[in-house]
PDB file of C-alpha atoms in Angstrom:
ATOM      1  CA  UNK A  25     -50.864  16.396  22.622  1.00 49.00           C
ATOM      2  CA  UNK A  26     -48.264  19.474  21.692  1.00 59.00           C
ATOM      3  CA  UNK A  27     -46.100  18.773  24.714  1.00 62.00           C
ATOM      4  CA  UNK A  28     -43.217  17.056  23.889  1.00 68.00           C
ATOM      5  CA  UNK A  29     -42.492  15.211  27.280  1.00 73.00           C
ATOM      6  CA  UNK A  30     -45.962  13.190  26.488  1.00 69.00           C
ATOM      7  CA  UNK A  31     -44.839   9.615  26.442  1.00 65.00           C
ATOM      8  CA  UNK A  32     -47.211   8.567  23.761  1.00 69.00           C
ATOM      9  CA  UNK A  33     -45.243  11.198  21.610  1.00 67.00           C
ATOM     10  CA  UNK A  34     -41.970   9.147  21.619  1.00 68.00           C
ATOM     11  CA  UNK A  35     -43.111   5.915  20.079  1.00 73.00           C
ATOM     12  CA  UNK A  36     -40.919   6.156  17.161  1.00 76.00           C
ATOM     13  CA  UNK A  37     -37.992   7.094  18.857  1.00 76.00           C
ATOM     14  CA  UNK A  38     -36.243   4.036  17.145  1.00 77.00           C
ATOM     15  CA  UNK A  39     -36.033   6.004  13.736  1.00 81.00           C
ATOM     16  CA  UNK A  40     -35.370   9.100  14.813  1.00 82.00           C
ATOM     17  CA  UNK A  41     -32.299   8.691  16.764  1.00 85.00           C
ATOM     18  CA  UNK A  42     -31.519   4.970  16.452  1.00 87.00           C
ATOM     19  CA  UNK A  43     -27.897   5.093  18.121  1.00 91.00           C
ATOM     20  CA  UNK A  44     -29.353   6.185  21.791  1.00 87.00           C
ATOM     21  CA  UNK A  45     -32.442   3.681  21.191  1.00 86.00           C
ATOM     22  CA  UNK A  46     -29.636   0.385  21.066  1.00 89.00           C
ATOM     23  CA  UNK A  47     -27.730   2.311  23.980  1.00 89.00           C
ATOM     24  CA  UNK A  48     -30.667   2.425  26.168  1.00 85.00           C
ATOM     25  CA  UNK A  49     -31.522  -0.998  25.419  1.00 85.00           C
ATOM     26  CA  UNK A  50     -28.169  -2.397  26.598  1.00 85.00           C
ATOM     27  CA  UNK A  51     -28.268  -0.150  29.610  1.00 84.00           C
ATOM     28  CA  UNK A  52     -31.503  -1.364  30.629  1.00 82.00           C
ATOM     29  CA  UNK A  53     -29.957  -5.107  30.068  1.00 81.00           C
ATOM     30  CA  UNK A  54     -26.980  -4.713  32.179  1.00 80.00           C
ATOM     31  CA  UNK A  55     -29.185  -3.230  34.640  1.00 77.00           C
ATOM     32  CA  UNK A  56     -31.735  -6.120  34.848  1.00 74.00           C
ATOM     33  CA  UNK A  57     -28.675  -8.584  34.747  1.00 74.00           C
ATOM     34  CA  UNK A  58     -29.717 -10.133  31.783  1.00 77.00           C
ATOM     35  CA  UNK A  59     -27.204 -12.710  30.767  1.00 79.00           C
ATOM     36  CA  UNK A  60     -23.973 -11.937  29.269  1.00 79.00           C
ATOM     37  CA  UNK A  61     -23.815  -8.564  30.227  1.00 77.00           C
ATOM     38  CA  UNK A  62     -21.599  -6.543  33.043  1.00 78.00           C
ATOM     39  CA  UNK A  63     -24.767  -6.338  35.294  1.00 77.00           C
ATOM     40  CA  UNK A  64     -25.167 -10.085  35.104  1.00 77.00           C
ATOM     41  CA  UNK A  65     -21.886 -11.191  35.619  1.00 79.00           C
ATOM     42  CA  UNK A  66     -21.330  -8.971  38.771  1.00 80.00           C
ATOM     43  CA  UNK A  67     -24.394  -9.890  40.474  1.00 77.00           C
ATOM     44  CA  UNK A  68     -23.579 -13.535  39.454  1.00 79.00           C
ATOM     45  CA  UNK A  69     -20.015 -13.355  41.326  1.00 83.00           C
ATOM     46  CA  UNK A  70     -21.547 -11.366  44.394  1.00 80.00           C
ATOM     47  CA  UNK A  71     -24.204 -14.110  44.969  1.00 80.00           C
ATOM     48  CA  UNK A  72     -21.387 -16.575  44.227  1.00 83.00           C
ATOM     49  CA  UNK A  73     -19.533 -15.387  47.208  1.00 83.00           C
ATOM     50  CA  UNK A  74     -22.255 -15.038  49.422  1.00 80.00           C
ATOM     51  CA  UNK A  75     -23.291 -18.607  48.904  1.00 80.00           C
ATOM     52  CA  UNK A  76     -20.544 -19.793  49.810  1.00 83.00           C
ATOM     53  CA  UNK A  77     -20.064 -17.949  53.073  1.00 84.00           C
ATOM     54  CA  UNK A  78     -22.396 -18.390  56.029  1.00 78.00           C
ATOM     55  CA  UNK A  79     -23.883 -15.372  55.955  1.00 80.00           C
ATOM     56  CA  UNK A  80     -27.214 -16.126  56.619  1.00 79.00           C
ATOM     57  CA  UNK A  81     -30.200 -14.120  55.570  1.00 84.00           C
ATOM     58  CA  UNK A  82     -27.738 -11.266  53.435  1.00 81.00           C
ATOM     59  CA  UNK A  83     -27.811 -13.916  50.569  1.00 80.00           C
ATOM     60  CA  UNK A  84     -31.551 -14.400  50.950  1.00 85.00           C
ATOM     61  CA  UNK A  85     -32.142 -10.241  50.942  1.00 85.00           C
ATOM     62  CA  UNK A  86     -29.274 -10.126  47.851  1.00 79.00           C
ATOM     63  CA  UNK A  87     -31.309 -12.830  45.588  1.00 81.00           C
ATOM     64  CA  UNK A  88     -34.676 -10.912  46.605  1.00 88.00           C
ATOM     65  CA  UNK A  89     -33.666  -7.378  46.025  1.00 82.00           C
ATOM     66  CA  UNK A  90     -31.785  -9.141  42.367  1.00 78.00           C
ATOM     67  CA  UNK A  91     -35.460 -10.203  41.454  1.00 81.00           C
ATOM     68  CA  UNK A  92     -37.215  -6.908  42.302  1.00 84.00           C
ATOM     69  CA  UNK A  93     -34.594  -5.099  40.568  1.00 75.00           C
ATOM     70  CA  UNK A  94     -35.149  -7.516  37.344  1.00 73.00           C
ATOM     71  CA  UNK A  95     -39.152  -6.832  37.650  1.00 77.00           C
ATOM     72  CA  UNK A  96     -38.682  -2.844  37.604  1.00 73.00           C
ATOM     73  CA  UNK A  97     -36.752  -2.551  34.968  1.00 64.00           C
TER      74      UNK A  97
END
């Protein structure tokens, strides 16, 4: 358990450097679109637009890829 890249050695990585903790938590929320951020609002307007156009099965393979990205984050 010496090597510092060991995962289980960065559970309080909230106290020791607090300021990149909050940043990677709002990174990770704009990236899984959670409401109110960038990420959310962008992928809101793109499936807005495609909706609206008859484009088929690009706005069924836009809402699925949305969801997988959601679930990986």
């Amino acid at each position: 358990l010496t090597d510092p890249q060991d995962i289980r050695l960065m559970s309080s990585i909230s106290s020791k450097i607090p300021f990149e903790w909050i940043s990677f938590l709002l990174f990770l929320a704009a990236l899984s679109a959670t409401p109110l951020t960038a990420g959310f609002i962008s992928k809101e307007w793109i499936l807005y637009s495609l909706a609206h156009q008859n484009v088929g099965w690009k706005f069924y393979a836009i809402v699925f890829l949305s969801v997988l990205t959601m679930l990986y984050t």
